[in-house]
Coordinates of C-alpha atoms in Angstrom, one line a residue:
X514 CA -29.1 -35.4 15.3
X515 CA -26.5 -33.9 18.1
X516 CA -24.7 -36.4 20.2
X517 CA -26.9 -35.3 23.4
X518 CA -29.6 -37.1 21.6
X519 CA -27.9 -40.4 20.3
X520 CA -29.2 -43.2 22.1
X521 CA -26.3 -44.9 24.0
X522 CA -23.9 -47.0 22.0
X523 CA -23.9 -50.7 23.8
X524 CA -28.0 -50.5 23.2
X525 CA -27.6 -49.2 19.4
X526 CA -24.6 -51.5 18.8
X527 CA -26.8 -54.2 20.2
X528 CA -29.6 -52.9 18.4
X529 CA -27.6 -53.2 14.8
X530 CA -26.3 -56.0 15.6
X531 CA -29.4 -57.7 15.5
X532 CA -30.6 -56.1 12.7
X533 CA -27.1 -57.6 10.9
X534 CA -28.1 -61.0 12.2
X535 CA -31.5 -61.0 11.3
X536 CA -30.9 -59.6 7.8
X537 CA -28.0 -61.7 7.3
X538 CA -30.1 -64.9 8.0
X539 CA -33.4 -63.5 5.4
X540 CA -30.4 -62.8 2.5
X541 CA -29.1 -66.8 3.5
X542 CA -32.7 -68.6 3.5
X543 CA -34.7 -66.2 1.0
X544 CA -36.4 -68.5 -2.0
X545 CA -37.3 -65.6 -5.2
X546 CA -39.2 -67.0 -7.9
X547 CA -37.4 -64.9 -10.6
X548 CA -35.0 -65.7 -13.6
X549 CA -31.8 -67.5 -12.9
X550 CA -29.3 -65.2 -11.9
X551 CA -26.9 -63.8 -14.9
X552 CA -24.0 -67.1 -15.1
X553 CA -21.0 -64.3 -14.9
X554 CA -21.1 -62.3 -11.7
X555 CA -21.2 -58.9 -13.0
X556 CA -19.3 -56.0 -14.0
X557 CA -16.6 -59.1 -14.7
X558 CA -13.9 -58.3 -16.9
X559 CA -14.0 -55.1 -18.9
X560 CA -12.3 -52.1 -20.0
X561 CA -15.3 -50.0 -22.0
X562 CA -18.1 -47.6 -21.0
X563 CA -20.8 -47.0 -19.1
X564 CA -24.0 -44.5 -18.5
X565 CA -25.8 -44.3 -14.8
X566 CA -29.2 -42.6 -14.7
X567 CA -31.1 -42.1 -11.5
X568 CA -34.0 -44.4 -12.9
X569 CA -33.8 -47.6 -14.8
X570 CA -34.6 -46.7 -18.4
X571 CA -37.7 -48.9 -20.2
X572 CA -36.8 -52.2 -22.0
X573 CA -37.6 -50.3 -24.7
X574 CA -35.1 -47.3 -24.2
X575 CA -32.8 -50.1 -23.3
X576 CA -33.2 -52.1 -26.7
X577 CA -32.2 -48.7 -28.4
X578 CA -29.1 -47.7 -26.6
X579 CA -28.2 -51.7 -26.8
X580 CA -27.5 -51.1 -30.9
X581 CA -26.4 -47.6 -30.9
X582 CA -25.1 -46.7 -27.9
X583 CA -21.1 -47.0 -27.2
X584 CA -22.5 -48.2 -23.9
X585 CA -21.9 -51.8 -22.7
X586 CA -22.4 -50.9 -19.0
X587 CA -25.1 -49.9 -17.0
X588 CA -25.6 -47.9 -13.7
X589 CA -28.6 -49.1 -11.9
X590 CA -29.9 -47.8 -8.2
X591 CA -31.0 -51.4 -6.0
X592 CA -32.2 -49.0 -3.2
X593 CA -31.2 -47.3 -0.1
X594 CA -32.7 -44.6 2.3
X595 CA -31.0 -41.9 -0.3
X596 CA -31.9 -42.9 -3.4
X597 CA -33.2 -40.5 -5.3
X598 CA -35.5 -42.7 -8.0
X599 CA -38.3 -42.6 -5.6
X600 CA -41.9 -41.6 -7.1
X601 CA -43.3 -41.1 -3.6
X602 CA -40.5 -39.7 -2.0
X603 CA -42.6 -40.6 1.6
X604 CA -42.9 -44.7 0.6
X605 CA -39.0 -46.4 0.9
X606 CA -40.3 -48.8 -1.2
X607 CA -41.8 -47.1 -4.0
X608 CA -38.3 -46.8 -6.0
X609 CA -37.3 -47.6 -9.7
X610 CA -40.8 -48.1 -11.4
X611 CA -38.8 -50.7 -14.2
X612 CA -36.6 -52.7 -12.4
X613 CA -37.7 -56.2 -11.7
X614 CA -35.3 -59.3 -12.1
X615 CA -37.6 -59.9 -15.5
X616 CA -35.9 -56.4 -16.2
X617 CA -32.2 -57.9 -14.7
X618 CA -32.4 -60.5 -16.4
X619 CA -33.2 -59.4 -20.0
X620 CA -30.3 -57.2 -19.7
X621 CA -28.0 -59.3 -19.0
X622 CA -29.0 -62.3 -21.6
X623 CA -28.3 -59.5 -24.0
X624 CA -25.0 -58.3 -23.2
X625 CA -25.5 -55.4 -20.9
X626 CA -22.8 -55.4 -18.1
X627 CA -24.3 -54.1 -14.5
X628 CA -23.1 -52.2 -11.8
X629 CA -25.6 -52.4 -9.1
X630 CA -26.0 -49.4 -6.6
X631 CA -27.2 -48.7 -3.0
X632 CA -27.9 -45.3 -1.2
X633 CA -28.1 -45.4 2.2
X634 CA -26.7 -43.1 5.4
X635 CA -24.4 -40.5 4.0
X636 CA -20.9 -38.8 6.2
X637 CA -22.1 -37.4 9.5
X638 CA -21.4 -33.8 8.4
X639 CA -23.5 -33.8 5.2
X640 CA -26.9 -32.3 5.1
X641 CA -28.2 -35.7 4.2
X642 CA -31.4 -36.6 6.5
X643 CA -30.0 -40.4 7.0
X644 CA -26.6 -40.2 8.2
X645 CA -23.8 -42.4 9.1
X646 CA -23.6 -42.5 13.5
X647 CA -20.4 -40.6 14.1
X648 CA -19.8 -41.9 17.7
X649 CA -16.5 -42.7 18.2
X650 CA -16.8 -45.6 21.0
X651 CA -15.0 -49.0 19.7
X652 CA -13.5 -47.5 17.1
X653 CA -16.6 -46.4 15.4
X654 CA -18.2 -49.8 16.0
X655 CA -22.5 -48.0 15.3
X656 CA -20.9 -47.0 11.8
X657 CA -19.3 -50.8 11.1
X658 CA -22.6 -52.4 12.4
X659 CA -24.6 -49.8 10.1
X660 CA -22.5 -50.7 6.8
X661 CA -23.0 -54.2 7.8
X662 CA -26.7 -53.8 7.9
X663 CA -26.7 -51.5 4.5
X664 CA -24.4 -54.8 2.9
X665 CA -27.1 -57.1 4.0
X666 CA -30.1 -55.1 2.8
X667 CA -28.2 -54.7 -0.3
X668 CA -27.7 -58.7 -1.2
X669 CA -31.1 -59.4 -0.1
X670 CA -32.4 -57.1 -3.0
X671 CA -29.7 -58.0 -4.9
X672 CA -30.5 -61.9 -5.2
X673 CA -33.8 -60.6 -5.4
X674 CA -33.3 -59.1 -8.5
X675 CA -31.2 -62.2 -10.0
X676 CA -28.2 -60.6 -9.6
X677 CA -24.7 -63.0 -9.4
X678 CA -23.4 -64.3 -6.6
X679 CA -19.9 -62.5 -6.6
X680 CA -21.2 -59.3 -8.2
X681 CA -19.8 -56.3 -7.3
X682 CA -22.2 -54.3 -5.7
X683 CA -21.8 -50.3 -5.2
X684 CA -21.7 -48.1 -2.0
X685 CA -22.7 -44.7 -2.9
X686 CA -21.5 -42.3 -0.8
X687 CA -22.2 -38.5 -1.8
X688 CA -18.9 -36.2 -1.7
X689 CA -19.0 -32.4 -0.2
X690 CA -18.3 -33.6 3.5
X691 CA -15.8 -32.6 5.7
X692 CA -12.2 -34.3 5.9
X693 CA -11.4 -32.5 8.4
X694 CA -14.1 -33.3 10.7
X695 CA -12.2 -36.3 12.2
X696 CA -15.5 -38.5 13.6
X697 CA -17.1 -37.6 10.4
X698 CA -14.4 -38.7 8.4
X699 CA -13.4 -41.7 10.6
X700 CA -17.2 -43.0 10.7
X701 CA -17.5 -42.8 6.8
X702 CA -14.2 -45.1 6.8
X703 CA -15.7 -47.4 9.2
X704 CA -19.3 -47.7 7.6
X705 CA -17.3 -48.3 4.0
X706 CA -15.4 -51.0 5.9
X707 CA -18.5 -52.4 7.3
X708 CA -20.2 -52.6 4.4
X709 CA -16.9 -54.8 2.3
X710 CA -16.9 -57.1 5.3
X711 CA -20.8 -57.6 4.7
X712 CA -20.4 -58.0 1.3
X713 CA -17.8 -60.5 1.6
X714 CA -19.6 -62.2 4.2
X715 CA -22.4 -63.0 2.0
X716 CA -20.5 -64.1 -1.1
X717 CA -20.2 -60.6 -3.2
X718 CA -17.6 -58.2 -4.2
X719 CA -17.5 -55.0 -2.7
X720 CA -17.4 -51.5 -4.8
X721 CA -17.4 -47.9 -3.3
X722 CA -18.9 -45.2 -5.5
X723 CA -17.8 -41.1 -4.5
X724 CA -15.7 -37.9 -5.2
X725 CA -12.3 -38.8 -6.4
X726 CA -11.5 -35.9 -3.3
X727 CA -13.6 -36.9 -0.7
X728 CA -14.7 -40.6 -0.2
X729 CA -12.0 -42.5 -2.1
X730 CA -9.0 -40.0 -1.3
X731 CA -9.9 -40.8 2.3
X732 CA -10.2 -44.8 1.5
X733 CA -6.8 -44.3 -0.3
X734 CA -4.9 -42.2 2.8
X735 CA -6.3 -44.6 5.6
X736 CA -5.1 -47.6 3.2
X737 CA -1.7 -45.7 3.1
X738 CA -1.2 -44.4 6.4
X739 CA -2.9 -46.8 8.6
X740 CA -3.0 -50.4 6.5
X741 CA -5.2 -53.0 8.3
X742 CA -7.1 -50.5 10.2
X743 CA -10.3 -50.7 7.7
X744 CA -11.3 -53.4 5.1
X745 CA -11.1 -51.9 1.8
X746 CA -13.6 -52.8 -1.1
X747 CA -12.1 -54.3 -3.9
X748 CA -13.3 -51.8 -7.0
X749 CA -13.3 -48.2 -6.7
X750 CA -15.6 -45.7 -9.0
X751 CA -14.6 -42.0 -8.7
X752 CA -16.4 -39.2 -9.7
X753 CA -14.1 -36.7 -11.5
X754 CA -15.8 -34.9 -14.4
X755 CA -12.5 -33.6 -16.1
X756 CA -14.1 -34.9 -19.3
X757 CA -11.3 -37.6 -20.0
X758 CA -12.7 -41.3 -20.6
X759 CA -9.9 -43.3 -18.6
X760 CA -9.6 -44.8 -15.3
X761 CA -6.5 -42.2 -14.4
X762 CA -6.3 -40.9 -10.8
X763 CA -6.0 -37.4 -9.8
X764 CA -3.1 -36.3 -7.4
X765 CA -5.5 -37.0 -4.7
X766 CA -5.3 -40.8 -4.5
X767 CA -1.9 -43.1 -5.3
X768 CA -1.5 -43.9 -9.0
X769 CA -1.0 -47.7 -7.8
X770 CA -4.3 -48.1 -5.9
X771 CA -7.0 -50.4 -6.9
X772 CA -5.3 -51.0 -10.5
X773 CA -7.2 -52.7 -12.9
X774 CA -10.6 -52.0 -10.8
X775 CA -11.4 -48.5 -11.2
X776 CA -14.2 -46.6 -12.8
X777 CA -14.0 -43.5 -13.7
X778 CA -17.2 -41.3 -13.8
X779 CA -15.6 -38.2 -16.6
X780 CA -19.3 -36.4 -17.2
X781 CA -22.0 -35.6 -15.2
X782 CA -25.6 -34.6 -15.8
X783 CA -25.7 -35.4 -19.9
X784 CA -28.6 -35.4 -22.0
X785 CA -27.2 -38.2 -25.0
X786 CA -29.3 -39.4 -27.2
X787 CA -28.9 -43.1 -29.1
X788 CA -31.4 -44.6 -31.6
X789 CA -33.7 -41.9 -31.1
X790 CA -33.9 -42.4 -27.5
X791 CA -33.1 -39.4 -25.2
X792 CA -32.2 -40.0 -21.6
X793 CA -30.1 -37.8 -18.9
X794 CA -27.2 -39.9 -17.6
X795 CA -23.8 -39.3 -16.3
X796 CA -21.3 -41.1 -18.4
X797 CA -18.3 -43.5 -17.6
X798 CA -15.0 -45.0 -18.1
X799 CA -14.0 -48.9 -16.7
X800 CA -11.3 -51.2 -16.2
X801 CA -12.5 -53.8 -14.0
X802 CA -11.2 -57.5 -13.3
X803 CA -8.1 -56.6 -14.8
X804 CA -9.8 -54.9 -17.9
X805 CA -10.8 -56.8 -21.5
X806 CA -9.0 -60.1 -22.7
X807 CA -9.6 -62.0 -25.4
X808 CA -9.0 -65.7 -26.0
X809 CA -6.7 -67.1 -27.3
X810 CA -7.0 -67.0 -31.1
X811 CA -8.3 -70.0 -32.5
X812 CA -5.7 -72.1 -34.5
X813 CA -6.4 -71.7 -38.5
X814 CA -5.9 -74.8 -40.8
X815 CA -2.9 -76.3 -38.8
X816 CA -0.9 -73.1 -38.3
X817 CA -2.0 -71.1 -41.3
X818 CA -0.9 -67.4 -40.1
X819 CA -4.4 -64.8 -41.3
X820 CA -3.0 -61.4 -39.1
X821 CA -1.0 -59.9 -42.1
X822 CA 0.0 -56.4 -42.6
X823 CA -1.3 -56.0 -46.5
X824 CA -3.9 -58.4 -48.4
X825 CA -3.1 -58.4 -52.4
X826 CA -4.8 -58.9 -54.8
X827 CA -4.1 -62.7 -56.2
X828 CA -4.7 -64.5 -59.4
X829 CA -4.0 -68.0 -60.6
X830 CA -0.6 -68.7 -60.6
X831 CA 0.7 -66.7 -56.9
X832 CA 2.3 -68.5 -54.8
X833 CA 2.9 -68.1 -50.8
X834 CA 1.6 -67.7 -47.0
X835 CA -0.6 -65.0 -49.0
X836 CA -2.3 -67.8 -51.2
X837 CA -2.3 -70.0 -48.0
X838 CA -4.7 -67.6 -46.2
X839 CA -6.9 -67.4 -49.1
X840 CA -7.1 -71.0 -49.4
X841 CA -8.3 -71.6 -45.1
X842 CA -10.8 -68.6 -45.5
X843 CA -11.9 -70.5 -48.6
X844 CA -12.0 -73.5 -46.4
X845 CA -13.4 -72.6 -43.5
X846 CA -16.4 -70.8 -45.4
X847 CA -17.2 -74.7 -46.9
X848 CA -15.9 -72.8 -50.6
X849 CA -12.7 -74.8 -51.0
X850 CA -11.9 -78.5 -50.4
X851 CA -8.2 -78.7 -51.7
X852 CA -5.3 -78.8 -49.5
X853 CA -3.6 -75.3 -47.9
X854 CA -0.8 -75.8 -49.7
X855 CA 0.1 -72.2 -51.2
X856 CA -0.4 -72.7 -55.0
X857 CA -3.6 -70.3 -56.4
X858 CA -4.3 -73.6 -59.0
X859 CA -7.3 -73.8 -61.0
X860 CA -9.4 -75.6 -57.9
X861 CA -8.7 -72.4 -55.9
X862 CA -9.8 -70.0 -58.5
X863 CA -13.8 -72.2 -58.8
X864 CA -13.7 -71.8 -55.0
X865 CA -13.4 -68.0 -55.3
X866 CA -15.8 -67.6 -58.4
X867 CA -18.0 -69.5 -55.9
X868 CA -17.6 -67.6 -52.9
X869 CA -18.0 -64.1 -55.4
X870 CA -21.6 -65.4 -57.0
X871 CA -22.7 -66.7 -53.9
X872 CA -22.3 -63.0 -52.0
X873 CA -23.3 -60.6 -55.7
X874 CA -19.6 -60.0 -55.9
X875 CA -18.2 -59.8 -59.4
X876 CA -17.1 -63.6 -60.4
X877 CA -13.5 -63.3 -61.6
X878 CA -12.0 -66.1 -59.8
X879 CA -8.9 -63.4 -58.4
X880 CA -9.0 -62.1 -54.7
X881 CA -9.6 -58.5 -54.8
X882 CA -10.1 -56.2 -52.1
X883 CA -13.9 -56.7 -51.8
X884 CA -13.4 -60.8 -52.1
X885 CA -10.8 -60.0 -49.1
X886 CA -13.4 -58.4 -47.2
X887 CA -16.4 -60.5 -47.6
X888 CA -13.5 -63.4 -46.6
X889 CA -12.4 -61.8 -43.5
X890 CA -15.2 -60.9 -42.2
X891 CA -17.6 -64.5 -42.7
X892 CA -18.7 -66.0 -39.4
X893 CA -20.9 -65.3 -36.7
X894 CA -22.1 -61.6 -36.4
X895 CA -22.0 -60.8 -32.4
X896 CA -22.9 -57.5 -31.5
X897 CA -19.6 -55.5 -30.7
X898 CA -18.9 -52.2 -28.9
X899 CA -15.9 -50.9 -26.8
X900 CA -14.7 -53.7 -24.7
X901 CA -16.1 -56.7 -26.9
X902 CA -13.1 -59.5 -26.3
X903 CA -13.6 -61.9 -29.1
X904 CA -12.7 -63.9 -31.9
X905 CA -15.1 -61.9 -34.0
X906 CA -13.3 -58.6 -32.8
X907 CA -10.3 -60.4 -34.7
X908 CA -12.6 -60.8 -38.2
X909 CA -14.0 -57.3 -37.9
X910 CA -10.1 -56.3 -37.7
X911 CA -9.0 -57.6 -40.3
X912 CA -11.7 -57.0 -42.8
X913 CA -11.8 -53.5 -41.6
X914 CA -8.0 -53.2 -42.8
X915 CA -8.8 -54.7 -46.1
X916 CA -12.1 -52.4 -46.5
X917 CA -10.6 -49.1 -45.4
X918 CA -7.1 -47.7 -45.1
X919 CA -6.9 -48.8 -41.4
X920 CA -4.0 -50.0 -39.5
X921 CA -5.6 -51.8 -36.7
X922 CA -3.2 -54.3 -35.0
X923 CA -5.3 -57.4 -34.5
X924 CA -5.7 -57.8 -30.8
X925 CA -9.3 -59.4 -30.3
X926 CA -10.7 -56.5 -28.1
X927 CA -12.2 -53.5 -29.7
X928 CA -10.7 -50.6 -28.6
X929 CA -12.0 -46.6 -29.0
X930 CA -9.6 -46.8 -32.3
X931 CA -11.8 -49.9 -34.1
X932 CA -14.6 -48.0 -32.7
X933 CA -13.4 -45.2 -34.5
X934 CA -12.7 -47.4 -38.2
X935 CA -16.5 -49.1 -37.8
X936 CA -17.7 -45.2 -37.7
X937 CA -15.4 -44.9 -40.5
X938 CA -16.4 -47.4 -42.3
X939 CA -20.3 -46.9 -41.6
X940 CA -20.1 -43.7 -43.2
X941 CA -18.5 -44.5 -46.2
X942 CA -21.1 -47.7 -46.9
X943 CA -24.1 -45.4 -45.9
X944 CA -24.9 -47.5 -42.6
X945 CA -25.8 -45.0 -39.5
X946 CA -22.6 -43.9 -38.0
X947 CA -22.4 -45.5 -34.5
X948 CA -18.9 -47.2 -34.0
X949 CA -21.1 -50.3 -33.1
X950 CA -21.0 -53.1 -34.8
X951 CA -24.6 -54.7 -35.7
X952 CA -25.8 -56.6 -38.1
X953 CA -26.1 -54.2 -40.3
X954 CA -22.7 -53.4 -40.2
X955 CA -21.6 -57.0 -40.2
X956 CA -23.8 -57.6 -43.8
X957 CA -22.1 -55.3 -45.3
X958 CA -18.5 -56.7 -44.8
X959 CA -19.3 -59.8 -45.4
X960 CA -20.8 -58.7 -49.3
X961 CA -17.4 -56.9 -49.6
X962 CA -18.7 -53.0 -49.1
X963 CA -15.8 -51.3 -49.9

């Protein structure tokens, strides 16, 4: 639409203003009978991947990729004018065919970390058909008041859905405009800022999806040259498909922007298949909310240290911290009642024969490498990919040192290289190769597959 045929700006700020208010006051007062909203607001804290497909995938394709997939993140389209999941391209509301909050909500009860998006008016000099108002008057006020309504519509849907309050959700604003167009550029900025101010407003975080070279190198310049001037969103996800899984900047935007809150989207247009499941997605990289952290590690038998850089073999008779750690496995697994004290005595060699007959394992009463394993790794069996922060990451460590010739320095957050010694290990027990650990995975450490 040319400027000779805008409608003047006091009645279409008025106009959007209204709209702002009204949708402000439906997102404030709206009662959804749904499923209680996830308890973390999502993406939270996480450094892992994720896959974004234009359409919500089935439960059923999502139950797949849940157990086989490196994936723990999951790209999913709210709404918008733009958005291209859209059956009937002529109804606005006929739009992702499987997402309900009975979908949201099974997602997130099993693990699956979301990063809600919403398509709306694109730059003023795209080809888009809905387009951000370019008119300059106020300071771009028609673009501010449009990202305002965008926000609104988007945490009406949202809460909706059962999405967190506090979630991040996702501006997407297509790349391939013009920088140089100054009202185009300077409209985008303002809509972008409307929309964090919206988002705030209503209790959400704000996140802004585009080319690393168009949309957030012009977020990152204004930031830089002209601090203050626009609101910026607090997470940034650029699409740069140099093929590298990391949340690295190109030259175009400051290496210290937005650390910590970045995704990274490396691939684009990917047919992957996981669990027999084939579905075309673009793949991901994140480090958001300061990236994964695990707990603190929970204190073993009064102080007893179980990180150790070799595991022996022991017999009646050793002596030392070794023997110690042996003894509060044996303890904590209900095998051994005696005290930590370091001495492999008879009473510690019944509680191994024990632990051995009770998991197949040959009863010799000595801690060999496959007693060592089943030892380490006893407990709960979470499922764990990339970006798992856990105690249990801390078993699956260990025992994966004891069960292969790894040298994984026990952190609590599984990384690609304990992603890479699962696969390992997976392959040399005859378990699909995945670099996830389920429960088949977890069964076989803890019977001491070696």
């Amino acid at each position: 639409m040319t400027a000779s045929h805008r409608p003047r700006t006091g009645a279409l700020r008025a106009l959007l203003t209204g709209l702002v208010t009204g949708l402000a006051a439906t997102v404030a007062t709206v009662s959804v009978a749904a499923p209680a909203p996830a308890a973390e607001p999502a993406p939270g804290a996480f450094t892992g991947y994720a896959f974004d497909a234009r359409c919500a995938p089935t439960q059923s394709e999502m139950d797949a990729w849940l157990t086989s997939s490196p994936f723990w993140g999951v790209g999913v389209y709210l709404g918008g004018s733009t958005m291209s999941c859209r059956p009937d391209p002529a109804d606005p509301a006929s739009g992702q065919p499987h997402l309900d909050a009975t979908w949201v909500s099974r997602q997130t009860a099993a693990g699956w970390r979301l990063l809600p998006l919403w398509v709306g008016p694109q730059a003023s000099c795209s080809s888009y058909a809905d387009r951000i108002d370019p008119t300059s008057t106020d300071a771009y006020a028609a673009a501010d008041a449009q990202g305002r309504v965008e926000a609104a519509a988007a945490v009406q849907r949202a809460r909706a859905l059962g999405i967190a309050r506090g979630s991040t959700l996702w501006y997407d604003l297509e790349g391939g405009f013009d920088l140089e167009d100054t009202d185009c550029r300077r409209s985008a900025l303002r809509f972008l800022s409307g929309w964090t101010s919206g988002l705030h407003a209503l209790g959400h975080r704000s996140g802004v999806y585009s080319n690393i070279a168009d949309g957030i190198h012009a977020l990152d310049n204004a930031d830089n040259l002209s601090a203050g001037s626009y609101e910026m969103p607090d997470q940034v996800w650029f699409a740069w498909a140099n093929g590298r899984a990391d949340t690295v900047f190109s030259d175009k935007v400051r290496a210290g922007s937005w650390t910590g809150e970045r995704v990274h989207q490396y691939a684009l247009d990917q047919s992957a298949t996981y669990g027999g499941v084939t579905l075309a997605i673009d793949r991901n990289f994140l480090q958001v909310g300061g990236g994964s952290v695990a707990p603190r590690a929970p204190r073993a038998c009064g102080g007893v240290r179980l990180d150790r850089a070799d595991y022996p073999s022991l017999a009646k008779g050793r002596r030392g911290a070794v023997v110690e750690a042996a003894q509060c496995l044996l303890k904590q697994r209900g095998s051994y009642r005696g005290r930590v004290d370091g001495r492999f005595d008879r009473d510690v060699a019944a509680a191994v024969r024990g632990h051995q007959r009770a998991r197949d394992l040959s009863a010799t009463g000595r801690v060999d490498r496959r007693t060592w394993t089943s030892l380490l790794a006893a407990g709960s069996g979470p499922l764990l990919k990339v970006g798992s922060a856990e105690d249990a990451v801390r078993r699956l460590q260990r025992a994966l040192n004891v069960a292969t010739t790894a040298d994984l320095r026990v952190t609590g957050v599984l990384d690609d290289a304990t992603s890479r010694w699962v696969a390992t290990y997976q392959r040399r027990v005859g378990r699909p190769v995945t670099g996830v650990v389920a429960a088949d995975t977890w069964t076989a450490l803890r019977a001491g597959r070696v």
